[in-house]
Coordinates of C-alpha atoms in Angstrom, one line a residue:
M14 CA 0.0 0.0 0.0
P15 CA 1.5 3.4 -1.0
P16 CA 2.2 5.9 1.8
A17 CA -0.8 8.1 2.6
L18 CA 1.4 11.1 3.5
P19 CA 4.5 12.5 1.9
L20 CA 7.6 10.8 3.4
S21 CA 8.9 14.1 4.8
T22 CA 5.6 14.6 6.8
S23 CA 5.7 11.0 8.1
R24 CA 9.2 11.4 9.3
L25 CA 8.6 14.8 10.9
L26 CA 5.7 13.3 12.8
L27 CA 7.9 10.5 14.1
E28 CA 10.7 12.9 15.0
R29 CA 8.3 15.0 17.0
M30 CA 7.0 12.0 18.9
L31 CA 10.5 10.8 19.6
L32 CA 11.4 14.3 21.0
I33 CA 8.3 14.3 23.3
R34 CA 9.1 10.7 24.5
A35 CA 12.8 11.5 25.1
Y36 CA 11.9 14.7 27.0
E37 CA 9.6 12.9 29.3
E38 CA 11.9 10.0 29.8
K39 CA 14.5 12.5 31.0
I40 CA 12.0 13.7 33.6
I41 CA 11.3 10.2 34.6
A42 CA 15.1 9.6 35.0
F43 CA 15.3 12.7 37.2
H44 CA 12.6 11.3 39.5
E45 CA 14.3 8.0 39.7
A46 CA 17.6 9.7 40.7
G47 CA 16.1 11.7 43.5
P48 CA 13.6 14.5 44.5
F49 CA 12.3 16.4 41.5
P50 CA 9.2 18.5 40.9
H51 CA 6.0 16.6 40.2
V52 CA 5.2 16.4 36.5
C53 CA 2.2 14.9 34.6
T54 CA 3.7 13.0 31.7
S55 CA 2.0 11.9 28.5
V56 CA 3.9 8.8 27.7
G57 CA 1.9 6.9 25.1
Q58 CA -0.1 9.9 24.0
E59 CA 2.5 11.4 21.7
A60 CA 0.5 10.8 18.5
A61 CA -2.3 13.0 19.6
A62 CA -0.1 15.9 20.4
A63 CA 2.2 15.6 17.3
G64 CA -0.6 14.9 14.9
V65 CA -2.9 17.8 15.9
V66 CA -0.3 20.5 16.6
S67 CA 1.4 19.7 13.3
A68 CA -1.9 20.5 11.5
L69 CA -2.1 24.0 13.0
A70 CA -0.8 27.2 11.4
P71 CA 1.5 29.8 13.0
Q72 CA -1.5 32.2 13.5
D73 CA -3.4 29.6 15.5
Q74 CA -3.4 29.6 19.3
I75 CA -3.3 26.8 21.8
L76 CA -4.8 26.3 25.2
T77 CA -3.8 23.1 27.0
N78 CA -3.9 21.1 30.2
H79 CA -1.6 19.6 32.8
R80 CA -0.2 17.1 30.3
S81 CA 1.2 19.9 28.1
A82 CA 4.8 18.9 27.2
G83 CA 3.8 17.2 24.0
H84 CA 1.8 20.1 22.7
L85 CA 4.5 22.6 23.5
L86 CA 7.3 20.5 22.0
A87 CA 5.3 19.7 18.9
R88 CA 4.8 23.5 18.5
G89 CA 8.5 24.0 18.5
A90 CA 9.2 24.8 22.1
D91 CA 12.9 24.7 23.3
P92 CA 13.2 21.6 25.5
G93 CA 16.0 23.4 27.5
R94 CA 13.7 26.3 28.4
M95 CA 10.9 23.9 29.2
L96 CA 13.0 21.9 31.6
A97 CA 14.3 25.1 33.1
E98 CA 10.7 26.1 33.8
V99 CA 10.0 22.8 35.4
M100 CA 13.0 23.2 37.6
G101 CA 12.1 26.8 38.5
R102 CA 15.0 28.4 36.7
S103 CA 15.1 31.9 35.4
T104 CA 15.8 30.8 31.8
G105 CA 12.4 29.0 31.6
Y106 CA 9.6 30.2 29.4
C107 CA 8.0 32.0 32.4
K108 CA 11.2 32.7 34.2
G109 CA 10.7 29.7 36.5
K110 CA 7.4 31.0 38.0
S111 CA 5.0 28.6 36.3
G112 CA 6.6 25.3 36.9
T113 CA 5.4 22.4 34.7
L114 CA 1.7 23.0 35.2
H115 CA 1.2 26.6 34.0
I116 CA 3.7 27.1 31.1
S117 CA 2.7 29.6 28.5
A118 CA 4.8 30.7 25.5
K119 CA 3.4 33.8 23.8
E120 CA 5.8 33.5 20.9
L121 CA 4.5 30.1 20.1
G122 CA 0.8 31.0 20.4
V123 CA 0.5 28.8 23.5
I124 CA -1.8 31.0 25.7
L125 CA -1.8 28.9 28.8
T126 CA -1.4 25.5 30.4
S127 CA -4.1 24.9 33.1
T128 CA -3.6 22.6 36.0
I129 CA -7.3 23.1 36.8
V130 CA -9.1 20.2 35.1
G131 CA -11.2 21.8 32.4
G132 CA -9.8 25.3 33.1
E133 CA -8.7 25.6 29.5
L134 CA -12.2 24.9 28.3
S135 CA -13.5 27.9 30.3
L136 CA -11.1 30.2 28.5
A137 CA -11.2 28.7 25.0
T138 CA -14.4 30.6 24.1
G139 CA -12.9 33.9 25.2
A140 CA -9.7 33.3 23.2
A141 CA -11.7 32.4 20.1
L142 CA -14.0 35.4 20.5
S143 CA -10.8 37.6 20.5
R144 CA -9.7 35.9 17.3
E145 CA -13.0 36.9 15.7
M146 CA -12.9 40.5 17.0
L147 CA -9.3 41.0 15.9
G148 CA -10.0 39.5 12.4
G149 CA -7.9 37.2 10.4
D150 CA -8.3 33.4 9.9
G151 CA -6.6 32.2 13.1
I152 CA -8.3 29.5 15.2
V153 CA -8.0 28.2 18.7
A154 CA -7.1 24.6 19.6
C155 CA -8.2 23.5 23.0
F156 CA -6.7 20.3 24.5
F157 CA -8.4 18.4 27.3
G158 CA -9.0 14.9 28.6
D159 CA -11.9 12.6 29.1
G160 CA -12.0 13.7 32.8
A161 CA -12.6 17.3 31.8
A162 CA -15.3 16.2 29.4
C163 CA -17.2 14.9 32.5
E164 CA -17.4 18.3 34.0
G165 CA -20.0 21.0 33.5
I166 CA -17.5 23.4 31.9
F167 CA -17.2 21.1 28.9
H168 CA -20.9 21.5 28.1
E169 CA -20.9 25.3 28.9
S170 CA -17.9 25.9 26.6
L171 CA -19.3 23.9 23.6
N172 CA -22.7 25.5 24.0
L173 CA -21.3 29.0 24.0
A174 CA -18.9 28.3 21.1
S175 CA -21.8 27.0 19.1
I176 CA -24.2 29.8 19.9
W177 CA -21.5 32.5 19.1
N178 CA -20.0 30.7 16.1
L179 CA -16.5 30.6 17.4
P180 CA -13.5 29.0 15.7
V181 CA -12.5 26.5 18.3
L182 CA -11.0 23.0 17.6
Y183 CA -11.8 21.1 20.7
V184 CA -9.3 18.2 21.1
C185 CA -10.2 15.5 23.6
E186 CA -7.3 13.2 24.4
N187 CA -9.4 10.3 25.7
N188 CA -6.6 8.4 27.6
Q189 CA -8.9 6.1 29.5
W190 CA -7.9 7.3 33.0
Q191 CA -9.1 10.3 35.0
A192 CA -6.4 10.6 37.6
Y193 CA -6.9 7.3 39.5
V194 CA -10.3 6.5 38.2
H195 CA -11.0 4.6 34.9
R196 CA -13.4 6.4 32.6
K197 CA -15.8 3.5 32.7
E198 CA -16.6 4.5 36.3
T199 CA -17.6 8.1 35.2
M200 CA -18.9 7.9 31.7
V201 CA -21.8 6.3 29.9
G202 CA -20.4 5.0 26.6
D203 CA -16.9 4.8 25.4
H204 CA -16.5 8.1 23.6
I205 CA -16.8 11.9 24.0
A206 CA -17.4 12.9 20.4
P207 CA -21.2 12.0 20.3
R208 CA -21.9 14.6 22.9
A209 CA -21.1 17.4 20.4
A210 CA -24.3 16.7 18.4
G211 CA -26.4 18.1 21.1
Y212 CA -24.8 21.5 20.5
G213 CA -24.9 21.4 16.7
I214 CA -21.2 20.8 16.6
E215 CA -19.6 18.3 14.2
A216 CA -17.3 15.7 15.7
L217 CA -15.0 12.8 14.9
T218 CA -13.3 10.0 16.8
V219 CA -9.9 9.0 15.5
D220 CA -7.3 6.3 16.6
G221 CA -5.2 8.5 18.8
N222 CA -2.2 6.1 18.6
D223 CA -1.9 6.4 14.9
V224 CA -0.1 9.7 14.3
E225 CA -0.9 9.8 10.6
A226 CA -4.6 9.2 11.1
V227 CA -4.6 12.0 13.8
F228 CA -2.7 14.3 11.5
E229 CA -5.1 13.7 8.5
A230 CA -8.2 14.1 10.7
A231 CA -6.8 17.2 12.4
T232 CA -5.8 18.8 9.0
A233 CA -9.4 18.4 7.8
A234 CA -10.9 19.6 11.0
V235 CA -8.6 22.7 11.1
A236 CA -9.5 23.5 7.6
Q237 CA -13.2 23.3 8.4
V238 CA -13.0 25.4 11.5
R239 CA -10.9 28.0 9.6
A240 CA -13.4 28.2 6.7
T241 CA -16.7 28.0 8.6
R242 CA -15.7 29.8 11.8
R243 CA -17.6 27.1 13.6
P244 CA -16.4 24.8 16.4
F245 CA -15.4 21.1 15.8
L246 CA -14.7 18.3 18.3
L247 CA -11.9 15.9 17.5
E248 CA -11.5 12.9 19.9
A249 CA -8.3 11.0 19.9
T250 CA -8.6 7.6 21.7
T251 CA -5.2 6.9 23.3
Y252 CA -3.7 5.7 26.6
R253 CA -1.6 7.1 29.4
Q254 CA 1.2 4.6 30.0
R255 CA 2.4 6.2 33.2
G256 CA 0.8 7.1 36.5
H257 CA -1.2 10.3 37.0
M258 CA 1.9 12.2 38.0
E259 CA 5.5 11.3 38.3
P260 CA 6.6 9.4 40.3
H261 CA 3.2 7.7 41.0
D262 CA 3.0 4.1 40.1
Q263 CA 0.1 2.2 38.4
S264 CA -0.6 -0.4 41.0
Y265 CA -4.3 0.3 40.6
V266 CA -4.3 -0.6 36.9
D267 CA -4.8 -4.1 35.5
P268 CA -1.4 -5.2 34.1
A269 CA -3.1 -6.8 31.1
E270 CA -4.7 -3.5 30.2
I271 CA -1.3 -1.8 30.3
A272 CA 0.3 -4.5 28.2
E273 CA -2.6 -4.3 25.6
W274 CA -2.1 -0.6 25.1
R275 CA 1.7 -0.7 25.1
A276 CA 1.4 -3.2 22.2
K277 CA -0.3 -0.3 20.4
D278 CA 2.4 2.3 21.3
P279 CA 2.2 5.2 18.8
I280 CA 5.9 5.6 18.3
D281 CA 6.5 1.9 17.7
R282 CA 3.6 1.9 15.2
Q283 CA 5.1 4.8 13.2
K284 CA 8.6 3.3 13.2
A285 CA 7.2 0.0 11.9
R286 CA 5.2 1.9 9.2
L287 CA 8.2 3.8 7.9
L288 CA 10.5 0.8 8.0
A289 CA 7.9 -1.3 6.1
Q290 CA 7.4 1.4 3.5
G291 CA 11.1 1.8 3.0
G292 CA 10.9 5.4 4.1
L293 CA 13.4 4.8 6.9
E294 CA 16.3 2.5 7.4
E295 CA 17.3 1.0 10.7
A296 CA 20.6 2.9 10.7
D297 CA 18.7 6.2 9.9
L298 CA 16.4 5.5 12.9
A299 CA 19.3 4.8 15.2
R300 CA 21.0 8.1 14.2
L301 CA 17.8 10.0 14.7
E302 CA 17.1 8.6 18.1
A303 CA 20.7 9.2 19.2
R304 CA 20.6 12.9 18.0
I305 CA 17.4 13.5 19.9
R306 CA 18.8 11.9 23.1
R307 CA 21.8 14.2 22.8
D308 CA 19.6 17.2 22.3
I309 CA 17.6 16.3 25.5
D310 CA 20.8 15.7 27.4
E311 CA 22.1 19.1 26.4
A312 CA 18.7 20.6 27.3
A313 CA 18.9 19.1 30.8
D314 CA 22.4 20.4 31.3
F315 CA 21.3 23.9 30.2
A316 CA 18.4 23.8 32.7
A317 CA 20.4 22.4 35.6
A318 CA 23.1 25.1 35.1
S319 CA 20.6 27.9 34.9
P320 CA 20.2 30.2 37.9
F321 CA 17.1 30.5 40.0
P322 CA 15.1 33.7 39.7
D323 CA 16.1 36.7 41.8
P324 CA 13.8 36.9 44.8
A325 CA 13.3 40.6 44.0
E326 CA 11.4 39.5 40.9
L327 CA 8.9 37.4 42.9
A328 CA 5.9 39.6 42.1
T329 CA 7.0 40.9 38.6
E330 CA 5.3 39.7 35.5
V331 CA 2.7 37.8 37.5
Y332 CA -0.2 40.1 36.5
A333 CA -0.5 42.0 33.2

């Protein structure tokens, strides 16, 4: 079967997923070595981040949640500045004041990272309204999980976006777990996408562990939102392979479930696809992975060597 996407795009998607995985594996290693700030990793969810963000244009804006590293890195964030922010250093994106759970990067169009579950949903409509008032064809991409979709703010946000005709691409990363509770304990049905119909919003569920399927679905959804100035809900079915936060374990998860989903790992699937298509040789893959690991090692060294913020700056740049 011929490749569905240009080889350059397929390889770029793989590279972005590898970068996200290597970044979070570095954080996991820091935790294993000793005390380190708590971080919510997204190991296993890389295809959703890489696939959707790669479909966005520079003028588009992003609001995201506590598992934000993949979205930021796929958008082009510097891993050194990201690690510096996590470590509370002055060279971070927010000068060490946001930590891992509140990173924003204005230059990348990443408005905010919300540690409040569903917090980004409450602000997506306002961000999209500003897009309309300012003019242009920019849209807003709002990332959230299945846990947030079980809160009232999900319904309020979709309702208002539909009534006001706002250009929001809602992206639900349905990773099966809501902190320590499986979605089956909190949801009727397996998917979030069908809920959009009640608000007159089109929706689609895609295999969130197939990065090319996510990219193609997101590309079509972005084009539709941009053209119609109407919201769209894209649900990526995926799986969180780590605990809720590092260094939490997964003792509450059935080992067979974890094994089943790890067999569908998005990075392994994209590697196998490219190798089978002849778009990548084993030696090329080894060199790519080695380069990314070096880049992350250098990013970690940069962050660790960076100074802490001056205490005199404690209250500066906190409020606009």
